[in-house]
Amino acid sequence: MTNYKTTPLFGGAIVCDLPEHFADVSRLRQVPDHQEVYIDKDGFTSIIVEITERVGPDGPTSLEEDGRALTTHLEELVGDDVETVKVWNTTETQFSKLDPSIPAYTLIATQTPKHSDDTDSRRSSRQAPDFTALILTLVRLEREKTDILITINVPHIKGEYDEEDVDLALGRQGALLGRAVEYAARIWETFEVKDWGLFKEI
């Protein structure tokens, strides 16, 4: 069973529960001011909270426009590898400690590395994951002209997971992604903005 701790983000302007065994990457290396990055000390999963400029028109947006914004953020996240990404599902998401009128959405996707023929790439691909699962949650703050992205990256590296347990087409998430879904659900329950002035500063 995972233990969680209340974790201050962006100098305490946001708080949420994160797994106790995740470490703050900014203690190890430089992290951009608009991001908070935590990584599993015992594995490869990472959690990134990012404050970005709002995508799409100002003012209230439709479900369709929000869907396009989610796709845009996903494409920016994966860059040139967008053709290697498959989205398995997208759902509306409720945050317990945010106003219910604030739209939020979550998708689960997988990204499979491109295979290359040259020797160097083959050598480096031995360490590369078979695929990386992504849980991407988008929170749309209309008044602040801000999108908050919460991304959980779950690399599946050969030998580190049971391949027979994972078949997303059949709804089998496997242990690694199953745990990440639990982390996401805990974030949705506990994510709270303490200082709305944060969005004017970043």
Tab-separated table of C-alpha atoms in Angstrom:
chain	number	residue	atom	x	y	z
A	1	MET	CA	0.000	0.000	0.000
A	2	THR	CA	1.310	3.431	-0.981
A	3	ASN	CA	1.932	6.043	1.717
A	4	TYR	CA	1.376	9.654	0.731
A	5	LYS	CA	2.532	12.977	2.100
A	6	THR	CA	1.072	16.459	1.677
A	7	THR	CA	3.527	18.150	-0.664
A	8	PRO	CA	3.836	21.911	-1.212
A	9	LEU	CA	4.337	22.877	-4.868
A	10	PHE	CA	5.458	26.226	-6.284
A	11	GLY	CA	6.505	27.516	-2.865
A	12	GLY	CA	3.308	26.269	-1.213
A	13	ALA	CA	0.928	28.089	-3.604
A	14	ILE	CA	-0.426	24.624	-4.494
A	15	VAL	CA	-0.511	21.556	-2.275
A	16	CYS	CA	-1.383	17.950	-3.049
A	17	ASP	CA	-0.599	14.463	-1.810
A	18	LEU	CA	2.255	12.692	-3.568
A	19	PRO	CA	3.696	9.236	-2.831
A	20	GLU	CA	6.261	9.334	-0.006
A	21	HIS	CA	8.813	7.413	-2.063
A	22	PHE	CA	8.948	10.118	-4.767
A	23	ALA	CA	11.856	12.601	-4.669
A	24	ASP	CA	11.870	16.270	-5.651
A	25	VAL	CA	14.027	16.441	-8.797
A	26	SER	CA	14.869	20.130	-8.180
A	27	ARG	CA	17.143	18.976	-5.351
A	28	LEU	CA	19.213	17.119	-7.950
A	29	ARG	CA	19.111	19.393	-10.987
A	30	GLN	CA	17.610	22.599	-12.350
A	31	VAL	CA	13.854	22.459	-13.033
A	32	PRO	CA	12.026	25.284	-14.891
A	33	ASP	CA	10.080	27.678	-12.634
A	34	HIS	CA	6.757	26.666	-14.186
A	35	GLN	CA	7.301	22.951	-13.384
A	36	GLU	CA	7.493	20.686	-10.343
A	37	VAL	CA	9.014	17.270	-11.051
A	38	TYR	CA	9.016	14.247	-8.739
A	39	ILE	CA	10.518	10.849	-9.531
A	40	ASP	CA	10.098	7.410	-7.993
A	41	LYS	CA	13.215	6.653	-5.924
A	42	ASP	CA	12.592	2.916	-6.438
A	43	GLY	CA	11.629	2.902	-10.101
A	44	PHE	CA	11.210	4.964	-13.262
A	45	THR	CA	7.824	6.672	-12.874
A	46	SER	CA	7.739	10.478	-12.699
A	47	ILE	CA	5.059	13.034	-11.819
A	48	ILE	CA	5.214	16.505	-13.397
A	49	VAL	CA	2.974	19.441	-12.487
A	50	GLU	CA	3.256	22.239	-15.020
A	51	ILE	CA	1.670	25.674	-15.296
A	52	THR	CA	1.237	26.686	-18.931
A	53	GLU	CA	-0.424	29.362	-20.986
A	54	ARG	CA	-4.045	28.588	-21.776
A	55	VAL	CA	-4.563	26.998	-25.187
A	56	GLY	CA	-7.480	28.149	-27.336
A	57	PRO	CA	-9.870	31.103	-27.085
A	58	ASP	CA	-10.396	33.290	-24.032
A	59	GLY	CA	-13.624	32.945	-22.093
A	60	PRO	CA	-15.752	29.831	-21.575
A	61	THR	CA	-14.891	26.945	-23.878
A	62	SER	CA	-16.910	24.043	-25.220
A	63	LEU	CA	-16.180	20.377	-24.619
A	64	GLU	CA	-14.881	20.205	-28.187
A	65	GLU	CA	-12.488	23.146	-27.657
A	66	ASP	CA	-11.257	21.630	-24.392
A	67	GLY	CA	-10.674	18.351	-26.218
A	68	ARG	CA	-8.582	20.159	-28.829
A	69	ALA	CA	-6.580	21.849	-26.036
A	70	LEU	CA	-5.872	18.454	-24.453
A	71	THR	CA	-4.678	17.112	-27.827
A	72	THR	CA	-2.472	20.193	-28.352
A	73	HIS	CA	-0.820	19.742	-24.950
A	74	LEU	CA	-0.252	16.034	-25.620
A	75	GLU	CA	1.356	16.831	-28.988
A	76	GLU	CA	3.634	19.428	-27.372
A	77	LEU	CA	4.565	16.912	-24.689
A	78	VAL	CA	5.643	14.161	-27.084
A	79	GLY	CA	7.052	16.460	-29.795
A	80	ASP	CA	8.075	14.774	-33.047
A	81	ASP	CA	7.075	11.344	-31.718
A	82	VAL	CA	3.346	12.070	-31.969
A	83	GLU	CA	2.819	9.292	-34.552
A	84	THR	CA	4.101	6.767	-31.975
A	85	VAL	CA	1.367	7.741	-29.474
A	86	LYS	CA	-1.942	5.957	-28.987
A	87	VAL	CA	-4.670	7.461	-26.779
A	88	TRP	CA	-6.708	4.752	-25.043
A	89	ASN	CA	-9.309	6.830	-23.258
A	90	THR	CA	-10.255	10.373	-22.259
A	91	THR	CA	-12.565	11.258	-19.365
A	92	GLU	CA	-13.827	14.351	-17.596
A	93	THR	CA	-12.181	14.625	-14.180
A	94	GLN	CA	-13.461	16.075	-10.909
A	95	PHE	CA	-11.043	17.677	-8.466
A	96	SER	CA	-12.417	17.508	-4.919
A	97	LYS	CA	-10.858	20.810	-3.762
A	98	LEU	CA	-11.365	22.919	-6.875
A	99	ASP	CA	-14.576	24.667	-7.849
A	100	PRO	CA	-16.783	22.138	-9.694
A	101	SER	CA	-17.180	24.638	-12.547
A	102	ILE	CA	-13.462	24.332	-13.419
A	103	PRO	CA	-13.168	21.918	-16.370
A	104	ALA	CA	-10.628	19.105	-16.075
A	105	TYR	CA	-9.907	16.101	-18.287
A	106	THR	CA	-7.638	13.077	-18.140
A	107	LEU	CA	-6.334	10.855	-20.901
A	108	ILE	CA	-4.342	7.653	-20.797
A	109	ALA	CA	-1.962	7.130	-23.701
A	110	THR	CA	1.044	5.021	-24.621
A	111	GLN	CA	4.122	6.060	-26.543
A	112	THR	CA	6.260	3.428	-28.248
A	113	PRO	CA	9.863	4.327	-29.148
A	114	LYS	CA	10.740	4.481	-32.835
A	115	HIS	CA	12.954	1.609	-33.965
A	116	SER	CA	16.080	2.495	-35.885
A	117	ASP	CA	18.403	0.316	-37.942
A	118	ASP	CA	21.749	1.862	-37.000
A	119	THR	CA	23.927	0.100	-34.429
A	120	ASP	CA	24.188	2.979	-31.938
A	121	SER	CA	20.418	3.286	-31.795
A	122	ARG	CA	20.029	-0.463	-31.345
A	123	ARG	CA	22.526	-0.389	-28.498
A	124	SER	CA	20.804	2.509	-26.739
A	125	SER	CA	17.376	0.989	-27.347
A	126	ARG	CA	18.293	-1.893	-25.036
A	127	GLN	CA	17.894	0.569	-22.174
A	128	ALA	CA	14.876	2.240	-23.800
A	129	PRO	CA	11.415	1.274	-22.550
A	130	ASP	CA	9.200	-1.063	-24.548
A	131	PHE	CA	6.677	1.747	-24.188
A	132	THR	CA	5.851	4.614	-21.841
A	133	ALA	CA	2.341	4.997	-20.464
A	134	LEU	CA	1.150	8.569	-19.885
A	135	ILE	CA	-1.611	9.788	-17.614
A	136	LEU	CA	-2.198	13.399	-18.617
A	137	THR	CA	-4.638	15.573	-16.662
A	138	LEU	CA	-5.531	19.051	-17.907
A	139	VAL	CA	-7.088	21.643	-15.575
A	140	ARG	CA	-8.474	24.705	-17.401
A	141	LEU	CA	-8.404	27.936	-15.413
A	142	GLU	CA	-10.404	30.358	-17.545
A	143	ARG	CA	-10.107	33.437	-15.294
A	144	GLU	CA	-6.348	33.019	-14.885
A	145	LYS	CA	-5.824	32.286	-18.625
A	146	THR	CA	-3.881	29.216	-17.483
A	147	ASP	CA	-3.797	25.489	-18.156
A	148	ILE	CA	-2.369	23.225	-15.459
A	149	LEU	CA	-0.928	19.939	-16.712
A	150	ILE	CA	-0.360	16.990	-14.395
A	151	THR	CA	1.564	14.249	-16.194
A	152	ILE	CA	2.480	10.853	-14.808
A	153	ASN	CA	5.058	9.110	-17.021
A	154	VAL	CA	5.315	5.358	-16.565
A	155	PRO	CA	8.159	3.786	-18.591
A	156	HIS	CA	7.764	0.012	-19.066
A	157	ILE	CA	11.282	-1.393	-19.383
A	158	LYS	CA	11.804	-5.026	-20.337
A	159	GLY	CA	12.374	-7.130	-17.219
A	160	GLU	CA	10.816	-4.507	-14.933
A	161	TYR	CA	7.185	-5.477	-15.571
A	162	ASP	CA	5.119	-8.555	-16.406
A	163	GLU	CA	4.348	-8.277	-20.120
A	164	GLU	CA	1.433	-10.716	-19.848
A	165	ASP	CA	-0.274	-8.405	-17.334
A	166	VAL	CA	-0.471	-5.493	-19.774
A	167	ASP	CA	-2.988	-5.307	-22.610
A	168	LEU	CA	-4.676	-1.924	-22.697
A	169	ALA	CA	-6.889	-2.987	-25.595
A	170	LEU	CA	-8.436	-5.529	-23.186
A	171	GLY	CA	-8.395	-3.136	-20.229
A	172	ARG	CA	-5.417	-4.810	-18.499
A	173	GLN	CA	-3.245	-2.004	-17.133
A	174	GLY	CA	-0.653	-4.052	-15.269
A	175	ALA	CA	0.877	-3.176	-11.887
A	176	LEU	CA	2.935	-0.103	-12.881
A	177	LEU	CA	0.125	1.752	-14.652
A	178	GLY	CA	-2.384	0.569	-12.036
A	179	ARG	CA	-0.309	2.245	-9.312
A	180	ALA	CA	0.018	5.400	-11.407
A	181	VAL	CA	-3.771	5.583	-11.774
A	182	GLU	CA	-3.982	5.450	-7.957
A	183	TYR	CA	-1.451	8.308	-7.713
A	184	ALA	CA	-3.547	10.355	-10.148
A	185	ALA	CA	-6.754	9.700	-8.205
A	186	ARG	CA	-5.071	10.832	-4.971
A	187	ILE	CA	-3.887	14.030	-6.695
A	188	TRP	CA	-7.447	14.733	-7.929
A	189	GLU	CA	-8.712	14.342	-4.353
A	190	THR	CA	-6.087	16.528	-2.657
A	191	PHE	CA	-4.934	19.121	-5.227
A	192	GLU	CA	-5.646	22.571	-3.767
A	193	VAL	CA	-4.681	26.099	-4.817
A	194	LYS	CA	-3.669	28.082	-1.728
A	195	ASP	CA	-2.481	31.233	-3.515
A	196	TRP	CA	-4.198	32.171	-6.784
A	197	GLY	CA	-1.632	34.965	-7.216
A	198	LEU	CA	0.750	32.259	-8.431
A	199	PHE	CA	-0.793	32.416	-11.907
A	200	LYS	CA	0.059	36.106	-12.276
A	201	GLU	CA	3.713	35.428	-11.435
A	202	ILE	CA	4.493	32.522	-13.760
